[in-house]
Coordinates of C-alpha atoms in Angstrom, one line a residue:
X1 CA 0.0 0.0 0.0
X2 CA 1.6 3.3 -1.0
X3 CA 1.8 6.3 1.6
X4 CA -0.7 9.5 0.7
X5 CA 0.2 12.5 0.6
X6 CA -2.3 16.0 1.6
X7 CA -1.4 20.0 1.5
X8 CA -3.8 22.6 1.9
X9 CA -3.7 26.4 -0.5
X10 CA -2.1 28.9 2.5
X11 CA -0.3 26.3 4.2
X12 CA 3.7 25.5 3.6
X13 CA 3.8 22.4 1.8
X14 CA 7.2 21.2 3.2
X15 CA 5.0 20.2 6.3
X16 CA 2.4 18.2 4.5
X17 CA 0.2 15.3 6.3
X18 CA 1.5 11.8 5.1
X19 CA 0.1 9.0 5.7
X20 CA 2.6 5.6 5.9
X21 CA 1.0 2.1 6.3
X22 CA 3.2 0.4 8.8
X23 CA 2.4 -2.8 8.1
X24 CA 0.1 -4.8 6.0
X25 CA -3.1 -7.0 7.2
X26 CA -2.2 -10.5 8.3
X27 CA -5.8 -11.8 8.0
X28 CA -8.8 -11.2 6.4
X29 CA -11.0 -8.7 8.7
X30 CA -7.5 -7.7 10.9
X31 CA -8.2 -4.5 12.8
X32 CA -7.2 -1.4 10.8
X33 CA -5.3 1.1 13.2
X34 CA -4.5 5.0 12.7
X35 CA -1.5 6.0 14.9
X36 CA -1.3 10.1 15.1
X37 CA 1.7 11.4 17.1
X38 CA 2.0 14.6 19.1
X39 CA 3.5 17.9 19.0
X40 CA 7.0 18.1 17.7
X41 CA 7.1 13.9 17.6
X42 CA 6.5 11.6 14.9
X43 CA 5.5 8.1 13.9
X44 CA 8.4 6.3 14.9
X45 CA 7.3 7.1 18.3
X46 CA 4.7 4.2 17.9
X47 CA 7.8 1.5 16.9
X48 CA 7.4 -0.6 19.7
X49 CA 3.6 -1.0 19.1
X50 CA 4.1 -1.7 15.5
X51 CA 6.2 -4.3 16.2
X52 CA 4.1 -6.1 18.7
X53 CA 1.0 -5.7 16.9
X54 CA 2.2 -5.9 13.1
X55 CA 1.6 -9.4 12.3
X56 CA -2.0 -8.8 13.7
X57 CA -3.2 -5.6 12.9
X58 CA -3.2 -3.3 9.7
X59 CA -1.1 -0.6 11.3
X60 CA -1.3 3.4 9.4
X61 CA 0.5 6.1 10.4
X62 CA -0.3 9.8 10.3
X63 CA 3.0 12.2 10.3
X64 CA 1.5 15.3 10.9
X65 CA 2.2 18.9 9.7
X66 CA 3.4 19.1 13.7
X67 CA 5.7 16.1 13.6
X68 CA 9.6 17.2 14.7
X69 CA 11.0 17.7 11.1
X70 CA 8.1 19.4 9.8
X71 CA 6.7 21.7 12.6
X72 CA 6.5 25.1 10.6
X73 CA 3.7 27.3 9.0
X74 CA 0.9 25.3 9.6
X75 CA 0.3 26.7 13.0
X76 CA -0.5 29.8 10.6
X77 CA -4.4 28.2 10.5
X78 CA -6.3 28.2 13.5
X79 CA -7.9 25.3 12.9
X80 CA -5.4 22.3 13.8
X81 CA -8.0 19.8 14.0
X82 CA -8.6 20.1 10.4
X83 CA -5.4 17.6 10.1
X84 CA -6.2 14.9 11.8
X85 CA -9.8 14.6 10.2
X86 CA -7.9 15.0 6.9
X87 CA -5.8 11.3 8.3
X88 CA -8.6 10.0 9.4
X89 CA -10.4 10.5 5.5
X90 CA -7.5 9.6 4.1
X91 CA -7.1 6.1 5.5
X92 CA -10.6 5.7 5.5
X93 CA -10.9 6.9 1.4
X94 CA -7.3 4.6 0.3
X95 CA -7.8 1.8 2.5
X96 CA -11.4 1.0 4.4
X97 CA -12.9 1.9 7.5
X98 CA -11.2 2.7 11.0
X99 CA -11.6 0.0 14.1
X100 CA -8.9 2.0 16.3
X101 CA -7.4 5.6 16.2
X102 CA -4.7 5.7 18.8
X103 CA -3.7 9.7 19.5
X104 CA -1.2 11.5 21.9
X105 CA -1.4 14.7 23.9
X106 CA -1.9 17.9 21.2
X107 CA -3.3 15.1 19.0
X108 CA -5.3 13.2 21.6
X109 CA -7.1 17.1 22.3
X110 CA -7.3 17.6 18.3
X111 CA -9.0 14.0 17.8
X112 CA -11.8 14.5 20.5
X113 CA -13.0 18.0 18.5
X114 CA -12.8 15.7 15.7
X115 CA -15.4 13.1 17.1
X116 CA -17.4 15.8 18.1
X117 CA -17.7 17.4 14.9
X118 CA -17.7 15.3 12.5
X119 CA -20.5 13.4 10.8
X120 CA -20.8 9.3 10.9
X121 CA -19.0 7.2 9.6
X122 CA -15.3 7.9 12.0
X123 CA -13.5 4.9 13.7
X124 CA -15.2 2.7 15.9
X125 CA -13.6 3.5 18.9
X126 CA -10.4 5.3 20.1
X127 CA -7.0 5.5 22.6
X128 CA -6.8 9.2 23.7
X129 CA -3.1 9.4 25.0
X130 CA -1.5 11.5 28.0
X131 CA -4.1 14.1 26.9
X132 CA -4.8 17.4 27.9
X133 CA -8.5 18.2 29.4
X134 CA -10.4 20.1 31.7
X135 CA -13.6 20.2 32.3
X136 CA -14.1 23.7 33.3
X137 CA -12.8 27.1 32.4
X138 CA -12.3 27.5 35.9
X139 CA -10.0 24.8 36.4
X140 CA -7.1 27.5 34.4
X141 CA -5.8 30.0 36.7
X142 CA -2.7 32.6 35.9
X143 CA 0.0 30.8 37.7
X144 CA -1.2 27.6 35.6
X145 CA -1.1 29.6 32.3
X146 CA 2.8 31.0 32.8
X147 CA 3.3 27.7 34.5
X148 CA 2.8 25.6 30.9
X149 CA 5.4 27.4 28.9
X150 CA 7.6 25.6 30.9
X151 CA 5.6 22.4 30.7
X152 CA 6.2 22.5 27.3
X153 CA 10.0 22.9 27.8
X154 CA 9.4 20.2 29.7
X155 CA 7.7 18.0 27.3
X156 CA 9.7 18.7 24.7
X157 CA 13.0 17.8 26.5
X158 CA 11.4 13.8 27.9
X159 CA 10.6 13.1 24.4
X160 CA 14.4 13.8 23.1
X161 CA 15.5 11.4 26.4
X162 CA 12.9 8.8 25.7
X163 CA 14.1 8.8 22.2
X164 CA 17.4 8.6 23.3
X165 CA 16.9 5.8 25.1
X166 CA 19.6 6.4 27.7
X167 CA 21.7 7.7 25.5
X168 CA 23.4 11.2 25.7
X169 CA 24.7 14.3 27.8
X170 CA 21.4 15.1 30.1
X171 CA 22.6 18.7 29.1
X172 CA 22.8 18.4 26.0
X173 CA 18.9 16.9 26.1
X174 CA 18.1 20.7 27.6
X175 CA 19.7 22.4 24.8
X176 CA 17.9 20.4 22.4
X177 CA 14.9 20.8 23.9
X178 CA 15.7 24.8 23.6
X179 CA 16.3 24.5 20.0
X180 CA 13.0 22.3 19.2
X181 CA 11.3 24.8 21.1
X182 CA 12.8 27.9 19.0
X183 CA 12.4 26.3 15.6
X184 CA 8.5 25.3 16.6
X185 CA 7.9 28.8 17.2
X186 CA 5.3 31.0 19.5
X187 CA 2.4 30.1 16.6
X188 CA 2.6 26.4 17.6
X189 CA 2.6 27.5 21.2
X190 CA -0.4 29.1 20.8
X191 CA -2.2 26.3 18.7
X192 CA -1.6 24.0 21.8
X193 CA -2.3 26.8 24.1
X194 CA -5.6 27.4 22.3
X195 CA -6.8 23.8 22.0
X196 CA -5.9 22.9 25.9
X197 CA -8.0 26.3 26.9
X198 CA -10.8 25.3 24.6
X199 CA -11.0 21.8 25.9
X200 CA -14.3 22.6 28.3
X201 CA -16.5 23.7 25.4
X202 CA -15.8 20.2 23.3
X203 CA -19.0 18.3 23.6
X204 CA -17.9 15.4 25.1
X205 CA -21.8 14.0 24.4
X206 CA -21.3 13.7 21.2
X207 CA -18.2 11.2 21.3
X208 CA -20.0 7.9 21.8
X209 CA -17.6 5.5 20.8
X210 CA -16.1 3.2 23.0
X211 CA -12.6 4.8 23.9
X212 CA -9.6 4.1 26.3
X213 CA -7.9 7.1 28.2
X214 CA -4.6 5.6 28.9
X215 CA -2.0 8.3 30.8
X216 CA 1.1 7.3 33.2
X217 CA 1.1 7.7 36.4
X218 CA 4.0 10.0 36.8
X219 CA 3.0 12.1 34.1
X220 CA 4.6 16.0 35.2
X221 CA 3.5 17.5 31.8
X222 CA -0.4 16.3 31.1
X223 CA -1.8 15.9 34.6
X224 CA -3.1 12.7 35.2
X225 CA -6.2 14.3 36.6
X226 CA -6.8 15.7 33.0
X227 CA -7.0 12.1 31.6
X228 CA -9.3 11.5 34.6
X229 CA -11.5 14.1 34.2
X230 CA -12.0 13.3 30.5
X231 CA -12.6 9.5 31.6
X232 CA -15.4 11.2 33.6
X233 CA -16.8 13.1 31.0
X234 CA -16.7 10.4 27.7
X235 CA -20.6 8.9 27.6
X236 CA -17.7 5.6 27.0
X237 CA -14.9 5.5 28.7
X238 CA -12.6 3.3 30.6
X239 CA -9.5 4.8 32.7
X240 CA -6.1 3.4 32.5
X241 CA -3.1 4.7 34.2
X242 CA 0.2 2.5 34.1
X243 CA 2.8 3.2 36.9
X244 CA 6.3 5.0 37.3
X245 CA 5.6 6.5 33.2
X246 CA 5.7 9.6 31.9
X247 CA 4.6 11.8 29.2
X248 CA 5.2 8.9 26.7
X249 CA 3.7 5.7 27.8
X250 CA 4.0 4.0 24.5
X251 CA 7.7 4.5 24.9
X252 CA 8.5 4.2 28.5
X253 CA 6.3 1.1 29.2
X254 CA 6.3 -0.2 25.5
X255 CA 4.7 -3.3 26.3
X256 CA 2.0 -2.5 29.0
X257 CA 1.0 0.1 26.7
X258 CA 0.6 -2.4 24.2
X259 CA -0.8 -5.0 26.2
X260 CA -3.7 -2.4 27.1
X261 CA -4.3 -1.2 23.7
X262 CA -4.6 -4.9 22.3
X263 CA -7.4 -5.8 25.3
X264 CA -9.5 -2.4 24.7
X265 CA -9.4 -3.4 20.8
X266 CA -10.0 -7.0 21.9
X267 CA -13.5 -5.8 23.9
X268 CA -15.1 -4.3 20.4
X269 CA -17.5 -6.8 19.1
X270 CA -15.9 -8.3 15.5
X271 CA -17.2 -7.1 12.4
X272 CA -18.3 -9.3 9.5
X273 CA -15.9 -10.4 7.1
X274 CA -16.4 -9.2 3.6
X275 CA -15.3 -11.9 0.8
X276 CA -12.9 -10.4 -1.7
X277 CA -14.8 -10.6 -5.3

């Protein structure tokens, strides 16, 4: 299956939305899986998943205008979301519809405005990773607001460490983290700024698909209370929160993650398998 390709008129198309399949279907009727990294990632952050699940699942993976060797002019639109409903068209449009749509923190927040938005047909149910949520515009306060540019410091610098794998001068990780921070730019900033303060105004009501909010424990950039409070607020929802992990679950604690991902998907009642002409 060839990777697709999307740009938009306005928007730099050196950061385009490309879809890769990571893997083709082992059976007839094998689960068909979106994977949509977060800010300043990309898919490779899903590895360990793919190669757990490959043999079993048809895998896709979105890298998004957002991803770390793209980030750019996109944040120029206010309207992120548009992105990841463009993924979830596109695999739906090349390849068939979606049983799973597994998203991570800006994405996880961009996917839920998706679901409430968006017309029937979407995926049938969906992982919401370390995301960002609260329930009430009271729940933001100043000191939280000039608190999160340094969350996102924060965030930027355990992703290069988990990628690094142990790797590396700790200082080094900080002045990387600097520099991804510098070359995202203050318009990204704001794009995840605005989507976290507009979280208590997504209609929540309208997401009734099974999904699985699955956060770590130890996470010191997305609360945990955020993924409870969304847990709370899904019609569907079951809470998951894996211990001594961070920001990056799929990473840190490659196989619980997994392990929980493969039993949500597991609980979705099978669908009928279509005979190929």
């Amino acid at each position: 299956m060839p990777g697709l390709t999307a740009t938009r008129p306005g928007v730099d198309n050196h950061t385009p939305l490309i879809l890769l399949p990571r893997s083709e279907p082992a059976r007839p009727g094998a689960p068909r899986v979106l994977l949509l990294h977060g800010m300043a990632n990309n898919g490779n952050v899903w590895q360990p998943l793919c190669e757990e699940t490959g043999e079993q699942w048809e895998i896709w993976s979105a890298e998004l205008p957002w991803r770390n060797e793209g980030v750019g002019s996109w944040a120029h639109e206010e309207d992120s979301a548009r992105w990841v409903a463009e993924a979830l068209t596109g695999v739906t449009e090349s390849a068939g519809p979606i049983d799973l749509v597994v998203a991570h923190s800006f994405s996880a927040s961009l996917l839920l405005r998706v679901l409430a938005e968006a017309p029937a047909p979407g995926p049938r149910a969906a992982v919401l990773v370390s995301p960002f949520h609260k329930p009430s515009p009271d729940d933001f306060d100043w000191a939280m607001l000039t608190g999160l540019a340094t969350t996102f410091v924060d965030a930027m610098r355990e992703g290069i460490r988990v990628a690094a794998a142990g790797r590396g001068n700790p200082e080094l990780h900080d002045a990387a983290a600097l520099r991804v921070c510098e070359r995202i730019g203050p318009y990204a900033w704001t794009r995840f700024l605005q989507t976290y303060l507009n979280s208590p105004w997504v209609d929540l009501d309208r997401v009734d698909l099974p999904c699985l909010v699955l956060a770590g424990e130890d996470d010191l950039i997305a609360p945990p209370g955020d993924a409870r409070s969304l847990a709370r607020r899904l019609p569907s929802a079951r809470l998951e929160l894996l211990p001594s992990c961070g920001h990056f679950p799929m990473a840190q604690e490659a196989g619980a993650f997994t392990g929980k991902v493969a039993d949500f998907l597991a609980t979705l009642p099978p669908l009928p398998v279509t005979p190929n002409p």
